[in-house]
Coordinates of C-alpha atoms in Angstrom, one line a residue:
M1 CA 113.0 94.0 189.1
D2 CA 115.4 96.1 187.1
H3 CA 117.0 94.7 183.9
F4 CA 120.6 95.9 183.8
R5 CA 122.2 96.2 180.4
N6 CA 124.2 99.4 180.2
I7 CA 126.4 99.7 183.2
G8 CA 128.4 102.8 184.1
L9 CA 131.7 102.8 186.1
I10 CA 132.9 105.6 188.3
G11 CA 136.1 105.4 190.4
R12 CA 138.0 107.6 192.8
L13 CA 141.1 109.1 191.2
G14 CA 144.6 108.8 192.6
S15 CA 144.4 105.3 193.9
D16 CA 146.1 102.2 192.3
R17 CA 143.8 100.0 194.2
V18 CA 140.8 101.6 192.7
V19 CA 142.3 101.3 189.2
D20 CA 143.0 97.5 189.8
T21 CA 139.4 97.0 191.0
L22 CA 138.0 98.9 188.0
Q23 CA 140.0 96.8 185.6
R24 CA 138.7 93.6 187.2
L25 CA 135.2 94.9 187.2
K26 CA 135.4 96.1 183.5
R27 CA 136.7 92.7 182.4
F28 CA 134.1 90.8 184.4
L29 CA 131.2 92.9 182.9
I30 CA 132.5 92.7 179.3
D31 CA 133.0 88.9 179.6
S32 CA 129.5 88.6 181.0
G33 CA 128.0 90.4 178.0
Y34 CA 127.2 93.8 179.4
T35 CA 127.8 97.2 177.8
V36 CA 130.3 99.1 179.9
I37 CA 130.3 102.9 179.9
L38 CA 133.2 104.7 181.6
E39 CA 133.1 108.1 183.3
D40 CA 135.3 110.5 181.3
T41 CA 137.5 111.2 184.4
V42 CA 138.6 107.5 184.7
A43 CA 138.6 106.5 181.0
G44 CA 142.3 107.3 180.7
L45 CA 143.1 105.0 183.5
L46 CA 141.4 102.0 181.7
P47 CA 142.8 101.9 178.2
G48 CA 141.7 99.3 175.6
D49 CA 138.4 97.7 174.6
D50 CA 137.3 101.0 172.9
L51 CA 134.5 101.5 175.4
Q52 CA 132.0 104.3 175.4
V53 CA 133.0 107.3 177.5
C54 CA 130.7 110.0 178.9
S55 CA 130.2 112.6 181.6
R56 CA 128.6 111.8 184.9
K57 CA 125.5 113.6 183.9
M58 CA 125.1 111.7 180.7
M59 CA 125.8 108.5 182.6
G60 CA 122.7 109.2 184.6
E61 CA 120.6 109.4 181.4
I62 CA 121.9 106.3 179.5
C63 CA 122.9 103.8 182.2
D64 CA 120.7 101.1 183.8
L65 CA 123.1 100.8 186.7
V66 CA 126.1 102.8 187.9
I67 CA 128.8 101.1 190.0
V68 CA 131.0 103.4 192.1
V69 CA 134.5 102.1 193.1
G70 CA 136.0 104.0 196.0
G71 CA 135.0 105.2 199.5
D72 CA 131.8 106.7 200.8
G73 CA 133.1 110.1 199.6
S74 CA 133.1 108.8 196.0
L75 CA 129.6 107.6 196.4
L76 CA 128.4 110.9 197.9
G77 CA 129.7 112.8 194.9
A78 CA 128.0 110.3 192.5
A79 CA 124.8 110.5 194.5
R80 CA 124.4 114.2 194.1
A81 CA 124.9 114.0 190.4
L82 CA 122.8 110.9 189.7
C83 CA 119.8 111.1 192.1
R84 CA 117.8 113.2 189.6
Y85 CA 118.0 110.5 187.0
N86 CA 116.6 107.7 189.2
V87 CA 119.4 105.4 188.1
P88 CA 120.3 102.7 190.8
V89 CA 123.8 103.0 192.3
L90 CA 126.0 100.2 193.7
G91 CA 129.1 100.8 195.8
V92 CA 132.3 98.8 195.9
N93 CA 134.5 99.7 198.9
R94 CA 138.0 100.9 198.2
G95 CA 138.0 103.5 200.9
G96 CA 137.7 103.7 204.7
L97 CA 134.6 102.8 206.7
G98 CA 132.3 101.9 203.8
F99 CA 128.9 102.6 205.2
L100 CA 127.5 103.1 201.7
T101 CA 130.0 101.2 199.5
D102 CA 129.4 97.8 201.0
I103 CA 130.8 95.3 198.5
S104 CA 134.3 94.1 199.3
P105 CA 136.8 93.8 196.5
D106 CA 137.6 90.3 197.7
E107 CA 134.0 89.3 196.7
L108 CA 133.8 91.5 193.7
E109 CA 132.8 89.2 190.9
A110 CA 130.5 87.0 193.1
R111 CA 128.7 89.9 194.7
V112 CA 128.3 92.0 191.5
G113 CA 127.2 88.8 189.7
E114 CA 124.4 88.3 192.3
V115 CA 123.1 91.8 191.8
L116 CA 123.2 91.5 188.0
A117 CA 121.2 88.3 188.3
G118 CA 118.5 90.1 190.2
H119 CA 119.5 89.1 193.7
Y120 CA 119.6 92.4 195.4
M121 CA 117.7 94.8 197.6
S122 CA 117.0 98.5 196.7
E123 CA 116.3 101.4 199.0
N124 CA 115.7 105.1 198.6
R125 CA 117.9 107.7 200.4
F126 CA 116.8 111.3 200.5
L127 CA 119.1 114.3 200.0
L128 CA 119.0 117.8 201.2
D129 CA 118.9 121.0 199.2
A130 CA 120.6 124.1 200.7
F131 CA 120.1 127.7 199.5
V132 CA 122.1 130.7 200.6
R133 CA 120.4 134.1 200.3
R134 CA 121.5 137.7 200.9
D135 CA 119.0 140.5 200.7
N136 CA 116.5 138.1 199.0
E137 CA 119.0 137.3 196.3
Q138 CA 120.1 133.7 196.0
L139 CA 123.9 133.5 196.2
G140 CA 124.5 129.8 195.9
T141 CA 122.8 126.4 196.1
S142 CA 124.0 122.8 196.6
E143 CA 122.8 119.4 197.7
A144 CA 123.9 116.8 200.2
L145 CA 123.3 113.1 200.9
N146 CA 125.0 113.2 204.3
E147 CA 124.9 116.6 205.8
V148 CA 124.8 120.4 205.3
V149 CA 127.3 122.1 207.8
L150 CA 127.5 125.7 208.9
H151 CA 131.1 126.2 210.1
P152 CA 133.5 129.1 210.7
G153 CA 135.8 128.3 207.7
K154 CA 139.3 129.5 208.5
S155 CA 138.2 131.5 211.5
A156 CA 138.7 130.3 215.0
R157 CA 135.8 132.4 216.3
M158 CA 132.3 131.2 217.1
I159 CA 129.3 131.9 214.9
E160 CA 126.1 133.6 216.2
F161 CA 123.0 132.5 214.4
E162 CA 119.2 131.9 214.7
L163 CA 117.4 128.7 213.8
Y164 CA 113.9 128.5 212.5
V165 CA 111.9 125.3 211.7
D166 CA 108.9 125.8 209.5
G167 CA 109.0 129.5 210.2
Q168 CA 108.9 129.0 214.0
F169 CA 111.8 130.4 216.0
V170 CA 113.8 127.6 217.8
Y171 CA 116.8 129.4 219.4
S172 CA 119.7 131.8 219.1
Q173 CA 123.0 130.0 219.4
K174 CA 126.7 130.8 219.7
S175 CA 128.8 127.8 218.6
D176 CA 131.3 126.5 216.2
G177 CA 128.4 125.8 213.8
L178 CA 125.5 123.4 213.1
I179 CA 125.3 120.0 211.4
V180 CA 122.1 119.3 209.5
A181 CA 122.2 115.6 208.7
T182 CA 120.0 113.0 207.0
P183 CA 119.7 109.4 208.4
T184 CA 122.4 108.5 205.9
G185 CA 124.7 111.1 207.3
S186 CA 123.9 110.3 211.0
T187 CA 126.8 107.8 211.0
A188 CA 129.2 110.4 209.6
Y189 CA 130.2 113.9 210.9
A190 CA 127.0 114.2 212.9
L191 CA 128.0 111.1 214.9
S192 CA 131.4 112.5 215.8
A193 CA 129.7 115.7 217.1
G194 CA 127.5 113.7 219.4
G195 CA 124.4 113.2 217.3
P196 CA 122.2 110.0 217.3
I197 CA 122.4 107.2 214.9
M198 CA 119.3 107.1 212.8
H199 CA 118.1 104.1 210.8
P200 CA 118.2 104.9 207.0
K201 CA 114.4 104.2 206.7
L202 CA 113.6 107.1 209.0
D203 CA 112.0 110.2 207.4
A204 CA 113.8 112.6 209.7
I205 CA 116.6 115.2 209.9
V206 CA 118.9 115.7 212.9
L207 CA 120.3 119.1 213.9
V208 CA 123.6 118.7 215.8
P209 CA 125.2 121.9 217.4
M210 CA 129.0 122.0 217.2
S211 CA 130.6 122.9 220.5
P212 CA 127.7 125.2 221.6
H213 CA 128.4 127.9 224.2
T214 CA 125.8 126.4 226.5
L215 CA 125.4 123.1 228.2
S216 CA 121.7 122.9 227.5
S217 CA 122.0 122.7 223.7
R218 CA 121.4 119.2 222.4
P219 CA 120.7 117.6 219.0
I220 CA 117.1 117.9 217.8
V221 CA 115.4 115.5 215.4
V222 CA 112.7 117.0 213.2
D223 CA 110.4 115.7 210.4
A224 CA 112.2 115.5 207.1
G225 CA 109.5 117.5 205.5
S226 CA 110.4 120.5 207.6
E227 CA 111.9 123.7 206.1
L228 CA 114.9 124.8 208.1
K229 CA 116.2 128.3 208.1
I230 CA 119.5 129.5 209.6
V231 CA 120.1 133.3 209.9
I232 CA 123.6 134.4 210.6
S233 CA 123.7 137.3 213.0
N234 CA 124.5 140.8 211.7
Q235 CA 126.7 141.1 214.8
S236 CA 128.8 138.1 213.8
G237 CA 132.2 139.3 212.9
I238 CA 133.2 136.3 210.8
Y239 CA 132.3 135.1 207.3
P240 CA 131.3 131.4 207.8
Q241 CA 130.8 128.7 205.1
I242 CA 128.2 126.2 204.2
S243 CA 129.6 122.8 203.3
C244 CA 127.6 120.0 201.6
D245 CA 129.0 116.5 202.3
G246 CA 132.4 118.2 202.9
Q247 CA 132.8 118.5 199.1
V248 CA 130.9 121.6 198.0
H249 CA 131.4 124.9 199.8
V250 CA 129.5 128.2 199.7
A251 CA 130.8 131.4 201.4
C252 CA 128.4 133.3 203.6
A253 CA 128.4 136.7 205.4
P254 CA 126.7 138.3 208.4
G255 CA 123.0 138.7 207.7
D256 CA 122.8 135.8 205.2
S257 CA 120.2 133.1 205.5
I258 CA 120.5 129.4 204.7
T259 CA 117.3 127.5 203.8
I260 CA 117.5 123.7 203.9
R261 CA 114.8 121.3 202.8
K262 CA 114.4 117.7 201.6
K263 CA 115.3 117.3 197.9
P264 CA 112.4 116.0 195.8
Q265 CA 114.5 113.4 194.0
K266 CA 116.0 110.5 195.9
L267 CA 119.1 108.2 195.5
R268 CA 118.3 104.6 194.5
L269 CA 120.9 102.6 196.4
I270 CA 121.5 98.9 195.6
H271 CA 122.8 96.4 198.2
P272 CA 123.4 92.6 198.2
L273 CA 120.5 90.6 199.7
D274 CA 122.3 90.0 203.0
H275 CA 122.8 93.8 203.6
N276 CA 122.1 94.5 207.3
F277 CA 122.4 98.1 208.7
Y278 CA 123.0 96.8 212.3
A279 CA 125.7 94.4 211.2
I280 CA 127.4 97.3 209.4
C281 CA 127.3 99.3 212.6
R282 CA 128.7 96.4 214.6
S283 CA 131.6 96.1 212.1
K284 CA 132.4 99.7 211.4
L285 CA 131.7 101.2 214.9
G286 CA 133.1 98.3 216.9
W287 CA 129.9 97.3 218.6
S288 CA 129.9 94.0 220.6
S289 CA 128.8 90.8 219.0
R290 CA 126.6 88.2 220.6
L291 CA 127.9 86.9 223.9
T292 CA 127.9 83.4 222.4
D293 CA 130.3 84.6 219.7
Q294 CA 132.8 86.1 222.1

């Protein structure tokens, strides 16, 4: 069991509700005897106490636990920065759905207190690495916890591309793009595009076409150890983009290739002991409860 002493705080900017929750969390942790370290971008919002301030990268090196206050988007950004340091991450929901940030502010002190006392569950979530190449030269790279998306950018035209899995040709496609999602991302953009919900423990990747120009094109689930390669047609008249978690964007051109593979490092995600994936799906997606509860 982890022993938490130095605890980092990250919060979404531009929200008074996030600042209020960070203030409560900071005071609770200090009063409980923990060392609190603030991310430099939020330090100005939490004056007083003369706390240590550092970058997100440094936070990964010196913290025993990082608590993210915000929505799933806030945790996605933190995950990409912190996964390489193997520091556990806990999410407090101050956003929308909250698939990843599953502690409610109403239960803040009680739930965080349980985690700090050692009453928690830990799981590893894998990320994806994406590499964009042109004429064998690497143009850009990024990583994603949810999904890597090939999309037209500002253009309204379809993209023509070829898909390869482990060097084997799969298909040529003309569509609005392709979503390559982890199990974590299967309840996000991929779900809205018609992809399947995948349990977070699955070691698999789903490829979901976006409005394909054929009725026979369906989502494909492949082993997470597969290397995926997308080649944009030279005949394609548009310059599409690769987006990672909707937060990092890399411009592409006709003839470019995008290689996607599982990232070696994983995110350590912390949950309260009663965390239940199916209960979250029922709550967030409006699934029916038991007949006896209706």
